[in-house]
Structure formats: structure tokens, C-alpha cells
XYZ file of C-alpha atoms in Angstrom:
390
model
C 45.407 -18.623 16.215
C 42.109 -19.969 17.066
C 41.972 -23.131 14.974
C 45.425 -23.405 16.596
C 44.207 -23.975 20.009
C 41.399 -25.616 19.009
C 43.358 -28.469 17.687
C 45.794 -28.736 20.432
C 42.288 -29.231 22.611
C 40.893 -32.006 20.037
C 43.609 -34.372 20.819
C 42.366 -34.856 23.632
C 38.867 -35.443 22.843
C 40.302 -37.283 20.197
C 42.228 -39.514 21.992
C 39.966 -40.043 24.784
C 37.224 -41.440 21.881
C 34.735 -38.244 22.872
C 34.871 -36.644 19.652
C 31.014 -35.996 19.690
C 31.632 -33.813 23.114
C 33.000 -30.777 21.221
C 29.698 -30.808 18.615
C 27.628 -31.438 22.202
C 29.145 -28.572 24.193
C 29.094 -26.099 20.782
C 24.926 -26.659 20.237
C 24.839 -26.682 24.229
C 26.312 -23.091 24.313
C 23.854 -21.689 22.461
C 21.191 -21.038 24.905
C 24.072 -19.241 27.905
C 25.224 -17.210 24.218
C 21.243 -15.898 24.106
C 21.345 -15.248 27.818
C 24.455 -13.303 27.345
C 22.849 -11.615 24.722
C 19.554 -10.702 26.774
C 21.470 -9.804 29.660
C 24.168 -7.846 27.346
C 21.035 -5.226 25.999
C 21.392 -3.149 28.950
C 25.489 -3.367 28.634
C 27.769 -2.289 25.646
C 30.247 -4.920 26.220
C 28.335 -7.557 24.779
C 31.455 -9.960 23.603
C 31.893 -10.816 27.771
C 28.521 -11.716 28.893
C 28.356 -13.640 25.216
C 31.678 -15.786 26.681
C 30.496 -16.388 30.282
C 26.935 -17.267 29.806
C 28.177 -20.125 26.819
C 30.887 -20.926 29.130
C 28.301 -21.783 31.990
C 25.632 -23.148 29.417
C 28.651 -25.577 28.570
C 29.527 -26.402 32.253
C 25.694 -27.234 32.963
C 25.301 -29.452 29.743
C 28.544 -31.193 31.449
C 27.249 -31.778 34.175
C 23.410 -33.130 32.869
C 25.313 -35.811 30.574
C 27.472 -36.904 33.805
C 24.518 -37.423 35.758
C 22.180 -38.830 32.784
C 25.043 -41.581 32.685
C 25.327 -41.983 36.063
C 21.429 -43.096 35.730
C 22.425 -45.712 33.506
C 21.753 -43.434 30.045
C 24.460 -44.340 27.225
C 27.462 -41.654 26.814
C 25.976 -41.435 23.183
C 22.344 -40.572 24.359
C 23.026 -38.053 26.786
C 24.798 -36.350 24.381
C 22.059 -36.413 21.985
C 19.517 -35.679 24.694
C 21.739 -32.605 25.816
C 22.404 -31.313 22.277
C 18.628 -31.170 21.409
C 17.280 -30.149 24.769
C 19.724 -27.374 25.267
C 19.684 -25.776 21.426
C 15.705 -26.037 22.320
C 16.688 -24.007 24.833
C 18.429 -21.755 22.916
C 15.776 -21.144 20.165
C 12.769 -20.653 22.811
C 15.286 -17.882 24.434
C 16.559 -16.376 20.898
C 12.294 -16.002 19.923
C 12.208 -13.988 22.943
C 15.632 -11.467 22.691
C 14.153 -10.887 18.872
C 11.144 -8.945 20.747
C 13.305 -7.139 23.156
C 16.412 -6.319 21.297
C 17.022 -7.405 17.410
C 20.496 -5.792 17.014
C 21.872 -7.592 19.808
C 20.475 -10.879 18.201
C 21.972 -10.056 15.195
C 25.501 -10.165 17.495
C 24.174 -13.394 18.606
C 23.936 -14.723 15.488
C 27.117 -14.174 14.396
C 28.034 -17.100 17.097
C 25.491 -19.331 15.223
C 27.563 -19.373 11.464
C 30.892 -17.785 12.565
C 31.916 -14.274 10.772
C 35.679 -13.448 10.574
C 35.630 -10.137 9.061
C 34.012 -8.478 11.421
C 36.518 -9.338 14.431
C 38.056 -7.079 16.065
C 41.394 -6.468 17.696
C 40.447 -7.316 21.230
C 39.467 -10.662 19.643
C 43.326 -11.340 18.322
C 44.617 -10.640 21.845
C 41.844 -12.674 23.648
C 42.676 -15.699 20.731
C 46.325 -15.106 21.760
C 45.758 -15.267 25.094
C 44.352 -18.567 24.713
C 46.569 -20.070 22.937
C 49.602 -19.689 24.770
C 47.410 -20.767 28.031
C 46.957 -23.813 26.063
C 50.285 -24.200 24.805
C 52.204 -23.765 27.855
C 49.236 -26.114 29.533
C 50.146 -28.813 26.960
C 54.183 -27.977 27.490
C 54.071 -27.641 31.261
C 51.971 -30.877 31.941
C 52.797 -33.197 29.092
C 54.089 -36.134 30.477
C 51.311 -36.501 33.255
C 48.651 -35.212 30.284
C 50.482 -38.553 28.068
C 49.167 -40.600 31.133
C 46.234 -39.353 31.646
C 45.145 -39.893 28.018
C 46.562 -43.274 27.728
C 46.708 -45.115 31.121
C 44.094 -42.908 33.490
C 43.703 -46.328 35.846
C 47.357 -46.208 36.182
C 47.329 -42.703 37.050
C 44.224 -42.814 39.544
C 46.907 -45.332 41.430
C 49.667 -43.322 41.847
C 50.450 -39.606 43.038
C 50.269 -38.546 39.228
C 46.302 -38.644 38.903
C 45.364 -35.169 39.770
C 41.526 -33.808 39.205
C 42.704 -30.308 39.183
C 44.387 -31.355 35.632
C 41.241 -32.959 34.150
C 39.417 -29.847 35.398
C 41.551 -27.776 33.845
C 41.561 -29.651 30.080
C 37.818 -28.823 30.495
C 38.001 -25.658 31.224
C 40.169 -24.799 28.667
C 38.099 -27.411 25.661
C 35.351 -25.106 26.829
C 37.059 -22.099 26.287
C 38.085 -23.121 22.595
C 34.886 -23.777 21.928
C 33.040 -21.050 23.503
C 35.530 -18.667 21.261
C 35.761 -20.590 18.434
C 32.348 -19.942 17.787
C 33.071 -16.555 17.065
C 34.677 -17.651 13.683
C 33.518 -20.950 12.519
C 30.303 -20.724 14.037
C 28.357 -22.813 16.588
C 27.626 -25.193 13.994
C 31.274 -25.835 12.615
C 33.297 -25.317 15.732
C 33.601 -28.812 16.212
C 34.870 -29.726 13.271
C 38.203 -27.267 13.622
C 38.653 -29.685 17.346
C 38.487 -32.808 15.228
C 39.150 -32.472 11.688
C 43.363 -31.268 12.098
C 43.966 -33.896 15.182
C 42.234 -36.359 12.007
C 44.362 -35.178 9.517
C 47.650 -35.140 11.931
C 47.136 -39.172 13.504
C 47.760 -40.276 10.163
C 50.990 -39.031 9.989
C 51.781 -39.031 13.457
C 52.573 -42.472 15.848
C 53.773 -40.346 19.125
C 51.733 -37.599 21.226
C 54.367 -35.200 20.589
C 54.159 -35.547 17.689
C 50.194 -35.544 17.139
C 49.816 -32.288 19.198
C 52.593 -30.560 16.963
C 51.291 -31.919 13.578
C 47.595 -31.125 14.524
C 48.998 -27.541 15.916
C 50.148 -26.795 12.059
C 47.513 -28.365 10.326
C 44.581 -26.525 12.032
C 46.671 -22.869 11.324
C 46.842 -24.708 7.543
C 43.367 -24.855 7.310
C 42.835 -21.488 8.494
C 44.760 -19.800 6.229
C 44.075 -21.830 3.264
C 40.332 -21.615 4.093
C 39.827 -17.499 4.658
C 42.161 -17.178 1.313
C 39.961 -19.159 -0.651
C 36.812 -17.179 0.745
C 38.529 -13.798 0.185
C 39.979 -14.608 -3.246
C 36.612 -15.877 -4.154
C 33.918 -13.192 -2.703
C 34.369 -11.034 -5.864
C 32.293 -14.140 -7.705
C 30.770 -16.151 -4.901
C 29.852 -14.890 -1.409
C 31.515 -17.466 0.398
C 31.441 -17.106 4.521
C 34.921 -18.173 6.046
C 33.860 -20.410 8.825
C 32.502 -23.051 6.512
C 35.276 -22.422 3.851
C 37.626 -23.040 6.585
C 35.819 -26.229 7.729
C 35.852 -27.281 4.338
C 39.607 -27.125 3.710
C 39.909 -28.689 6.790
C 38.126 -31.787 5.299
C 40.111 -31.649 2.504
C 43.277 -32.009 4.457
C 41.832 -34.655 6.168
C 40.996 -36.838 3.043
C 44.668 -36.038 1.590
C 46.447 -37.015 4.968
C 43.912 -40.473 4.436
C 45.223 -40.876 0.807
C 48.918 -39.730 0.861
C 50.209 -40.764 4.166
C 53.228 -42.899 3.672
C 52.358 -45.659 5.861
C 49.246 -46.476 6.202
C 47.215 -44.306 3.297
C 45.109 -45.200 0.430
C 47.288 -44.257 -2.458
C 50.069 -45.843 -0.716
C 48.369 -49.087 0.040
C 47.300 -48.902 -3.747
C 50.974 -49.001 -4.479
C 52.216 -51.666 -2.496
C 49.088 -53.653 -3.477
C 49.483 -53.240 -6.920
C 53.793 -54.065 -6.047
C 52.690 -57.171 -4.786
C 50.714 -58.212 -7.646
C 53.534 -57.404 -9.801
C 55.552 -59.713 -7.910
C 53.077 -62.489 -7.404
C 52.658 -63.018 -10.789
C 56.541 -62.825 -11.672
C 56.671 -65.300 -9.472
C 54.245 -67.415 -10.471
C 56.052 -66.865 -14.597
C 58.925 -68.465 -12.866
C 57.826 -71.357 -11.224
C 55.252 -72.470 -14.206
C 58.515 -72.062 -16.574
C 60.530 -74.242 -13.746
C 58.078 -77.106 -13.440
C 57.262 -77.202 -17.392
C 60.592 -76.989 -18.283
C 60.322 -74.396 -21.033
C 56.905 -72.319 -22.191
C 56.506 -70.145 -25.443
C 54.330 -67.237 -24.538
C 50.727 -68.508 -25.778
C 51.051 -71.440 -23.645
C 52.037 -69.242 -20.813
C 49.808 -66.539 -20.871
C 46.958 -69.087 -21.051
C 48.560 -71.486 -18.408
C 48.572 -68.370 -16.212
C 45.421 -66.463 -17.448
C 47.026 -63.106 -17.279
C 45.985 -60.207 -19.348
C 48.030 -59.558 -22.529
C 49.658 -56.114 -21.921
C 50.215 -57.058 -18.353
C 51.779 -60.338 -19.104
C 54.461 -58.569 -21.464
C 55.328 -55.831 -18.979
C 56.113 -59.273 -16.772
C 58.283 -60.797 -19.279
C 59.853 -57.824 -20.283
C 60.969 -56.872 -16.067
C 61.776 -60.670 -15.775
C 64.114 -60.618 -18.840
C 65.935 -57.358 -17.510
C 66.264 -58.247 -14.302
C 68.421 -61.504 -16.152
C 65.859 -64.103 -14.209
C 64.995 -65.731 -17.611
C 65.774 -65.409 -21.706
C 64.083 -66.580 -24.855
C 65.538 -68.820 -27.311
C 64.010 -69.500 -30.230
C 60.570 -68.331 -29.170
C 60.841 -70.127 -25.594
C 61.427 -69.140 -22.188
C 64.212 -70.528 -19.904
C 65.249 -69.984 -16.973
C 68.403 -68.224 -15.882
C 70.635 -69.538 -12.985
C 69.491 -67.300 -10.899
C 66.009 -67.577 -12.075
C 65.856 -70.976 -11.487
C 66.861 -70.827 -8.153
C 64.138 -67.913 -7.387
C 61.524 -70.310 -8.718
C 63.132 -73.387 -6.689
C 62.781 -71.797 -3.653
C 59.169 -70.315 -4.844
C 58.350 -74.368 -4.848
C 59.813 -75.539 -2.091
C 57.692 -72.607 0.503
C 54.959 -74.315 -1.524
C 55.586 -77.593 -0.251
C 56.517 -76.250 3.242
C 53.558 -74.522 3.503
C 51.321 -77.776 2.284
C 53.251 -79.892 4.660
C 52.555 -77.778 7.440
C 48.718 -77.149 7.062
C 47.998 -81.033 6.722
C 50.091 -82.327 9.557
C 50.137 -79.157 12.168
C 46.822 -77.378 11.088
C 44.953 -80.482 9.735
C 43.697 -79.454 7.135
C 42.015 -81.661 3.785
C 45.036 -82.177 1.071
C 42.120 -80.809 -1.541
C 41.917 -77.574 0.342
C 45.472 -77.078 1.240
C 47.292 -75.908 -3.124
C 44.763 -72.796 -3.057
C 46.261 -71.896 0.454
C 49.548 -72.733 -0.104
C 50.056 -71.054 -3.111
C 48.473 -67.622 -1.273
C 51.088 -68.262 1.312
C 53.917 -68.890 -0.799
C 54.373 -65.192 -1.879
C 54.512 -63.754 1.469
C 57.101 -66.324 2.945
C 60.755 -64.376 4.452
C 63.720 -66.450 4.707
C 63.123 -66.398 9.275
C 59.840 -68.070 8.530
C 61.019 -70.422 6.178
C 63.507 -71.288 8.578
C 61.631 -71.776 11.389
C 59.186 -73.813 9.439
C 61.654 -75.734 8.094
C 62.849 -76.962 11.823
C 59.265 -76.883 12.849
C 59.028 -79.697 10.428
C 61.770 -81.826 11.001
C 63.837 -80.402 7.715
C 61.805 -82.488 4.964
């Protein structure tokens, strides 16, 4: 539930390119968490003063990096300046609650590396609570939230721009944090803002969209993150919160490598694709303009790896673009039209980077023959009237 809300808060850090903010505001809670703590030894309801003296710690460090850049300090250095001063803070103040009171430092501490199993009910229903105030926040507000993220100037101009909104987000990225702490731990929090809304934009190109992915994938790494520290505290004594953070990462590199679109494995593919077609390509239009090739003058004409060549010849013969006779390769019909229109992009292409682009004839084959794989049938078209149909 908590890495659930989290990660519905972390798009809009996310979005609004203030990802550091969340680690910021988690070390800057520390001190109002000690506070809590020193104020919370003459009280038994410790988990309250814990939540509004981080909450105000959190507000304050706000406030000091708003008017450290108003003073002309970088967004970047205030935050570092706040982080450090006010975990300083923290440390001087957690020195002194270990003289007065050690068990309720021992409480406080439990904010500093997060510990799950020792949570309570009232923490479920407080989580819960927070959730669906975020969720029907993000529901309620969404379309003036989409402009607020993506066109605020736009916003400021019209009737939609409201403060009480931005106040609100705030509020609320504070409150994420501020709990979150409780379970991944001062130190971690930040990474259950960032690391789902991460692994959700690569599969995501709407806001919808990102805010529902993100949603799933921060409950994902929950769960898959407390099973593996469960199944695995018989051998190892693995803590949640960073086991959690962990598998968080994890889904993060897989959403980088697997995505359809735009990820690494992917791109691998449709690299390797290409090359596969390149060089096909190339087979057809050195058999075209030779004539006819055996395959030792080929495969050094073309300086392609053995193996690699014969997977080439053997997709080109079943795809009926060419056929051997008596050791030699011809061209098909169909294959030699392929490489005739291979040849004449080429010649395009040359034609168009001397005259229109002016470039020297000795520099223009290497480009033109890069060029000539990539060329559609609209470009060709278009070049072909840009240059007079030669």
C-alpha cells in the first residue's frame, strides 16, 4: 500500500525533473523524527509526534531550499546544502535523545533503515488512508494535475493555475515520505518515489497511463521484495526495506532492457535486423553489377564472415531473390529488381548530396551507400521530383 502511494507521488517529482527532492526531504526529516522522538519520551504514542515533527522538519527544509534559490544558490546546491545541514541536525539531536531516553531512539531508528515486521495494524489503516487520499487526489484533479506538470506557464494564465493544488501535491509527497520511512527507511524512501515511475515511463507514453503502470509496479516491488526477504531469513538475515529497494532496481533495469519500443534487447534486435538486411542487400546489388559471383569471390568482395555469409545466402535463396547454377549466383526476377532499385537510391542519394548538399564526389559513395538502406518508397519519391526525375 505504501510503495503504492509513493509511486503515484514520484510522477510528479518525476515529471517535474526534481527527482533529488524526495532523497532531500527523506535525510531532511530526520532531525523533526528525533524531535518527535525527544518530545514522544514523556508520551506513549510515539508513532504521531514521530509523523508531525518529520512532516514540519520537511516543510522547513522546503522552505530553506526556496529561499537559498531565491538568493541565487543552484536548485542542485540547496538541496545538497539542506540534505547535509539538516541530517547534521539530526545526528547532533539523536547524540542527545541516546542520554535521555535509548528505547525511544531505538523507535527512532527504525525510521533510519525501515523495519516491516514490526508494523502494526494502525500502520495498515494509516497506509490506507493515504493512499486513497492520493488516489482520489490524482482521480479528482487529473486533468488540471496533466497541466500543471506539463504546461504550468499555460496554467499560471488561465483560471486553471491554482496554488492550493501545488500545495496540496506537497503536502501529500511529504506525507509519503514521512511514512514511507517507516518501511524502507529514511535512507531508501526515495528510491520507492522514483524507481516504479522509472520502471513504468518506459512502457508508458500517456500520464494515465504512467500513474497506473507506476501504481502496479511499486505494489510489484513490494511484494516481490518482502517475499524474497522472508523466504530468505532462514539463511541470510535480509531487512525488507532494502530487499524491496533492490527489486525495485531490478524492475527498473528489465523495463530498460525488455520494453518493446524503445529497450535495449529490443534495439539489439532491430539492430542486428538491420544488419541482416544491409548485407542481403548489399549480396544483391554486388551479384547485379558483376553479373554473376561464385561464393569465394563474394564473400571476399564483401568481407563478410563465413558462417554469417551462408546464413545470407541461404535466407536469400529461400526467399527466391537469387539461385546457384553451377557454383554461381544469379539473380532472380525479383531479385534483380530488389537490387535495381538498391542502385538506383544509390545514385539518387549521390546526386542529391553533390548538387543540393555540395558535397566532394570522393566523400559522397561512403554516404550514399549508408543512406541507401534506409531509403522508403515516399522519400524516394520525393527525391526523385526534388531532382528533376534523372
Amino acid at each position: 500500500i505504501l510503495c503504492y502511494a509513493a509511486s503515484l507521488m514520484g510522477v510528479w517529482i518525476f515529471l517535474q525533473r526534481r527527482s533529488l527532492i524526495g532523497e532531500t526531504l527523506s535525510h531532511a526529516a530526520y532531525p523533526g523524527l528525533v524531535l518527535g522522538g525527544i518530545v514522544a519520551s514523556i508520551s506513549s504514542d510515539h508513532w504521531l509526534y514521530f509523523f508531525i515533527g518529520s512532516s514540519l522538519a520537511c516543510f522547513f527544509a522546503l522552505k530553506t531550499m526556496e529561499f537559498l534559490e531565491k538568493q541565487g544558490v543552484s536548485q542542485d546546491a540547496s538541496m545538497i546544502f539542506v540534505l547535509s545541514g539538516f541530517f547534521s541536525l539530526g545526528l547532533l539531536l539523536a547524540s542527545y535523545l541516546q542520554t535521555v531516553n535509548a528505547a525511544i531512539l531505538l523507535d527512532v531508528q527504525k525510521y533510519l533503515f525501515g523495519d516491516v515486521v514490526t508494523m502494526l495494524d494502525e500502520h495498515v489503516y494509516l497506509y490506507g488512508a493515504l493512499s486513497l487520499i492520493i488516489t482520489f487526489f490524482t482521480y479528482g484533479f487529473y486533468r488540471r494535475i496533466q497541466i500543471h506538470l506539463f504546461d504550468q506557464n499555460y496554467a499560471k494564465l488561465t483560471a486553471i493555475y491554482d496554488p492550493k493544488l501545488s500545495a496540496c501535491s506537497v503536502a501529500l509527497l511529504i506525507a509519503a515520505i514521512v511514512l514511507g520511512a517507516r518501511s524502507s527507511g529514511i535512507f531508501l524512501v526515495s528510491a520507492m518515489l522514483i524507481a516504479p515511475v522509472s520502471a513504468a515511463r518506459a512502457f508508458s507514453s500517456s500520464l494515465h497511463t504512467l500513474f497506473i503502470l507506476s501504481g502496479g509496479f511499486g505494489v510489484l516491488a513490494a511484494i516481490l521484495g518482502y517475499f524474497l526477504s522472508i523466504s530468505l531469513s532462514s539463511q541470510l538475515a535480509l531487512p525488507s526495506g532494502p530487499v524491496i529497494v533492490l527489486a525495485s532496481i531490478f524492475l527498473v533495469n528489465f523495463s530498460n532492457h525488455f520494453t518493446p519500443k524503445n529497450g535495449l534487447v529490443s534495439r539489439a534486435i532491430r539492430s542486428f535486423s538491420f544488419l541482416i538486411r544491409t548485407q542481403q542487400e548489399n549480396i544483391l546489388k554486388t551479384i547485379y553489377q558483376s553479373g554473376e559471383k561464385d561464393r569465394v569471390s563474394l564473400q571476399k568482395a564483401l568481407e563478410i564472415q563465413p558462417v554469417f555469409f551462408h546464413f545470407l545466402l541461404f535466407y536469400l535463396k529461400r526467399e527466391g531473390l537469387i539461385y546457384l547454377d553451377e557454383r554461381l549466383y544469379f539473380l532472380s526476377a525479383e531479385g534483380a529488381a530488389k537490387a535495381l532499385r538498391l542502385v538506383r537510391s544509390h545514385r539518387l542519394w549521390e546526386v542529391y548530396l553533390t548538387k543540393h548538399l555540395h558535397m566532394q564526389a570522393e566523400k559522397v559513395l561512403l554516404s550514399a551507400e549508408e543512406i541507401e538502406h534506409v531509403i522508403t518508397r515516399e522519400m524516394e519519391q520525393k527525391l526523385d521530383t526534388l531532382l528533376d526525375k534523372p
